[in-house]
Short mmCIF file of C-alpha atoms in Angstrom, two decimals:
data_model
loop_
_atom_site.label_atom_id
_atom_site.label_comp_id
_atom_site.label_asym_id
_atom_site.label_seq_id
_atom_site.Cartn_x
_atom_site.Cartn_y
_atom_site.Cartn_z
CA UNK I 134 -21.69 2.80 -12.82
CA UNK I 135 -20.68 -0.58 -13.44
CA UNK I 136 -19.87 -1.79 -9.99
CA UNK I 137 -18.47 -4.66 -9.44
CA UNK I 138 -20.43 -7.15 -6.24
CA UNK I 139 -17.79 -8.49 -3.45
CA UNK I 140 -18.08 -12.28 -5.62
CA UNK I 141 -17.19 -10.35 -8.51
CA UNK I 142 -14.27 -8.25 -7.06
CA UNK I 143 -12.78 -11.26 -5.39
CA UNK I 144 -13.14 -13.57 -8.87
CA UNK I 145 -11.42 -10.42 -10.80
CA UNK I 146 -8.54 -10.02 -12.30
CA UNK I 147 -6.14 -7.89 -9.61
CA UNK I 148 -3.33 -5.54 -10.08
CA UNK I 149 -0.06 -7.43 -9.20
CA UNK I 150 0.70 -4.73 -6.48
CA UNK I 151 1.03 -5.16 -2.44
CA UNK I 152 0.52 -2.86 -0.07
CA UNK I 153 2.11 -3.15 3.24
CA UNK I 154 1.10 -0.49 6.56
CA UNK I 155 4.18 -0.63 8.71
CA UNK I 156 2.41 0.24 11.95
CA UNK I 157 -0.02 2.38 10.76
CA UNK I 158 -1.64 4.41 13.58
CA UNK I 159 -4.90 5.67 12.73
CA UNK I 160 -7.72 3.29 12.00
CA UNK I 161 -8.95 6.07 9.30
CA UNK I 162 -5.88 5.77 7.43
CA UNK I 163 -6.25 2.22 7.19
CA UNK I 164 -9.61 2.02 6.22
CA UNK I 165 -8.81 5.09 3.56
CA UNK I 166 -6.08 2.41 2.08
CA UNK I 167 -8.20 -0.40 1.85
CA UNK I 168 -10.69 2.25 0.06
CA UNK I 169 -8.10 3.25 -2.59
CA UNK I 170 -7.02 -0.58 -3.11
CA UNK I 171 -10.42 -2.26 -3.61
CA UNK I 172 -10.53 0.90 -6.05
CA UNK I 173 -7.47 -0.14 -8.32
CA UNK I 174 -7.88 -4.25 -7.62
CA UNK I 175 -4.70 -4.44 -5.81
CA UNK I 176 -4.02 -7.62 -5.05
CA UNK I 177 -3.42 -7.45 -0.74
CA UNK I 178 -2.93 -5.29 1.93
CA UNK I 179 -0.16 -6.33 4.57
CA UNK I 180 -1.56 -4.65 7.83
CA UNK I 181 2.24 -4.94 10.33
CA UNK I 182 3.03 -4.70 13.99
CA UNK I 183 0.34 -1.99 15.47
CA UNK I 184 -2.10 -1.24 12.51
CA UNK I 185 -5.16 -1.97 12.87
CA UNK I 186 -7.41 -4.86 11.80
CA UNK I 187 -11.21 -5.37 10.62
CA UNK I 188 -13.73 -5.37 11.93
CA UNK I 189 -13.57 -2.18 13.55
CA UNK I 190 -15.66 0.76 12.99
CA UNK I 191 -13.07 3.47 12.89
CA UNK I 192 -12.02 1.79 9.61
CA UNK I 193 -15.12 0.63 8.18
CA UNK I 194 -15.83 4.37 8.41
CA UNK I 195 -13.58 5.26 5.66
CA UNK I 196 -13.23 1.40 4.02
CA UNK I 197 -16.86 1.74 3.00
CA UNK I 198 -16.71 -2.12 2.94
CA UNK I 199 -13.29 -2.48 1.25
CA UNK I 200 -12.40 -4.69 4.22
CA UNK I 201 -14.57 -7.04 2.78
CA UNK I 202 -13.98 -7.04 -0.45
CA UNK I 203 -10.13 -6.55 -0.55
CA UNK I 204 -7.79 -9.42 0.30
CA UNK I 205 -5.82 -8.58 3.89
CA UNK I 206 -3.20 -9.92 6.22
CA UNK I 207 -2.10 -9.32 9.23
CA UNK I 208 1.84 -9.70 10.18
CA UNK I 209 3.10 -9.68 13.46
CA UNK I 210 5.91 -7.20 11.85
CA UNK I 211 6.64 -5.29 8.06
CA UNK I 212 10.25 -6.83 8.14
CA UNK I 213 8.68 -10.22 8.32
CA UNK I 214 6.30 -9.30 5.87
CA UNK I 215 9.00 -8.14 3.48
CA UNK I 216 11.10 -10.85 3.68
CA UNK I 217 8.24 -13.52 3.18
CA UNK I 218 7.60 -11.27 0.25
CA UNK I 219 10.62 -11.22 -1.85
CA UNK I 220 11.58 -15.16 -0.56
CA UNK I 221 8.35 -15.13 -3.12
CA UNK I 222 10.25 -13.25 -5.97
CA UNK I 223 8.05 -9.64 -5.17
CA UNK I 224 9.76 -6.33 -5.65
CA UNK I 225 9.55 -4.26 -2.67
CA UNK I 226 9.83 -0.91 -2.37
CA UNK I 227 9.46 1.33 1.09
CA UNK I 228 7.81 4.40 0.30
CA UNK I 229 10.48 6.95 2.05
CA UNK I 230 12.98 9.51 1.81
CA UNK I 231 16.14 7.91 1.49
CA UNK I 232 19.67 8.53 0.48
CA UNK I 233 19.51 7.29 -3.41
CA UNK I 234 15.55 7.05 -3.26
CA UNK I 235 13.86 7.36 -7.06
CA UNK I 236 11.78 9.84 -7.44
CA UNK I 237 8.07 7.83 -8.36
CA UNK I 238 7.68 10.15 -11.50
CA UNK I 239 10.66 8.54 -13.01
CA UNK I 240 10.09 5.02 -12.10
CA UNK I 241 8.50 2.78 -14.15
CA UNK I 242 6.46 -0.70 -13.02
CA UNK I 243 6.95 -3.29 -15.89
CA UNK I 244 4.19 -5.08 -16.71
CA UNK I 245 4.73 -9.25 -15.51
CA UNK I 246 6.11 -8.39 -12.62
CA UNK I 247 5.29 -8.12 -8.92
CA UNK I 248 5.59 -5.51 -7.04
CA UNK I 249 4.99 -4.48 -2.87
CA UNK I 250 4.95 -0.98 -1.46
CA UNK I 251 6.02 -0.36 2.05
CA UNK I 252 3.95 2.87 4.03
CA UNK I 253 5.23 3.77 7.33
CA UNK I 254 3.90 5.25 10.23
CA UNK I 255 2.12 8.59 10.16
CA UNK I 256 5.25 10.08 12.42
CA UNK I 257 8.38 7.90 11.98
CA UNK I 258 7.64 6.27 8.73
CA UNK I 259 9.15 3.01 7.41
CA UNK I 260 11.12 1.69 10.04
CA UNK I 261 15.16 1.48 9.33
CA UNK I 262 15.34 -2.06 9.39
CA UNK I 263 12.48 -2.61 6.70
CA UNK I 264 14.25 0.40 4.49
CA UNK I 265 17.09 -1.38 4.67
CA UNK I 266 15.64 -4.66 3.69
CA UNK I 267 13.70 -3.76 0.71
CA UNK I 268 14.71 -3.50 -2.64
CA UNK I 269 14.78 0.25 -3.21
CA UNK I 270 12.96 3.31 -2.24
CA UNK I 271 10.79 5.36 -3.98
CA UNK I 272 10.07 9.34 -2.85
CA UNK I 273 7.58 11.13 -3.99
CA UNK I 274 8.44 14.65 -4.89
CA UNK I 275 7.64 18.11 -2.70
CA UNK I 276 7.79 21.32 -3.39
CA UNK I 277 6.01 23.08 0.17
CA UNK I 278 7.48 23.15 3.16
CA UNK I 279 6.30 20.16 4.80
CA UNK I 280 8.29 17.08 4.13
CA UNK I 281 5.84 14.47 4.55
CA UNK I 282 2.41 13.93 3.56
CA UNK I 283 -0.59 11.68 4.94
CA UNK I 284 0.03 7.96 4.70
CA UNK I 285 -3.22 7.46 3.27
CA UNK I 286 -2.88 10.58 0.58
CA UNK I 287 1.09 8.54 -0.09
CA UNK I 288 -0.75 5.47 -0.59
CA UNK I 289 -3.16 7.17 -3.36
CA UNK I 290 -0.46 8.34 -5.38
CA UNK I 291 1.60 5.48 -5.04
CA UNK I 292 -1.20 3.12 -6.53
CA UNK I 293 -2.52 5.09 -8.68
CA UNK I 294 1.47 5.58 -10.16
CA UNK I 295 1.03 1.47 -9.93
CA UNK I 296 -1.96 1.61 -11.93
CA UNK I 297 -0.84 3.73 -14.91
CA UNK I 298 2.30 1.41 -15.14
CA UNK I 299 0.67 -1.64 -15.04
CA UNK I 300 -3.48 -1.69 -16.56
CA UNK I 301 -3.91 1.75 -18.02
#
C-alpha cells in the first residue's frame, strides 16, 4: 500500500494547509482530524482553548497514531492562533456560515500559497471574534434540513477541497 513510516511522514513533503480546532469538544473528533490530516500531509493542527491534547485514549481511538505522526500545537486560544498565523503571511479562513461566506465549491487554493482553516465547536462553531479576525469564510453547501454538519465530517471536505487545489 505504500505507507509511509512516522520518519518518513515527518521528512515528507506537506500540504501548505493548517488546521485550527477552536474548542473542539469531543476527543473523537479530534483524533478523526488528526486521522484525515496525516492522510493528506497537512502541514499542522492548531488544537485552541478546550480541545483536547495527546496522549489521550479517546483520541488515539480514532487518530490511529496520527498524533504521532502529524505535527500539533496547542494554543491557549484560536484568536491567538490566528493572529500569530497571518503576522506569518497565512491565509485564514473560518469554516462558517457567514454573511458574504464563499461557497468551498467555488473557491479555489492557489498553489504557493499558505493557507489555515478555522473549525469551531461542535455546537457554537467558530467563535465571533475569530470570524471576525480571519480573512474570509468559506461555507460549505446544504441541501437537508440540518444546517450544520460534524466538525470532523467539515474538516474532511475541507482538506480534501485543499488537496485537489493544491497536489492533485
Amino acid at each position: 500500500m505504500n505507507r509511509l513510516t512516522v520518519e518518513q511522514f515527518r521528512e515528507a513533503a506537506k500540504m501548505p494547509l493548517i488546521v485550527v480546532l477552536d474548542d473542539v469538544r469531543s476527543m473523537h473528533n479530534v483524533g478523526s482530524v488528526l486521522r484525515t490530516a496525516d492522510a493528506f500531509r497537512v502541514e499542522q493542527v492548531l488544537l485552541c482553548g478546550i480541545t483536547g491534547t495527546p496522549p489521550h485514549a479517546e483520541i488515539h481511538k480514532t487518530a490511529l497514531g496520527a498524533e504521532d505522526s502529524v505535527s500539533w500545537r496547542y494554543c491557549p486560544s484560536a484568536l491567538q492562533a490566528v493572529n500569530e498565523l497571518k503576522a506569518e503571511g497565512v491565509t485564514v479562513f473560518s469554516v462558517e456560515q457567514a454573511e458574504g461566506s464563499t461557497s468551498l465549491p467555488s473557491f479555489q487554493a492557489e498553489r504557493g500559497g499558505r493557507y489555515a482553516v478555522v473549525l469551531g465547536n461542535e455546537v457554537k462553531g467558530v467563535h465571533q471574534e475569530v470570524v471576525d479576525a480571519s480573512n474570509a469564510c468559506l461555507e460549505i453547501p446544504q441541501f437537508g434540513t440540518k444546517h450544520s454538519m460534524n466538525v470532523s465530517v467539515t474538516a474532511g471536505i475541507v482538506i480534501y477541497h485543499f488537496a485537489r487545489c493544491l497536489l492533485l
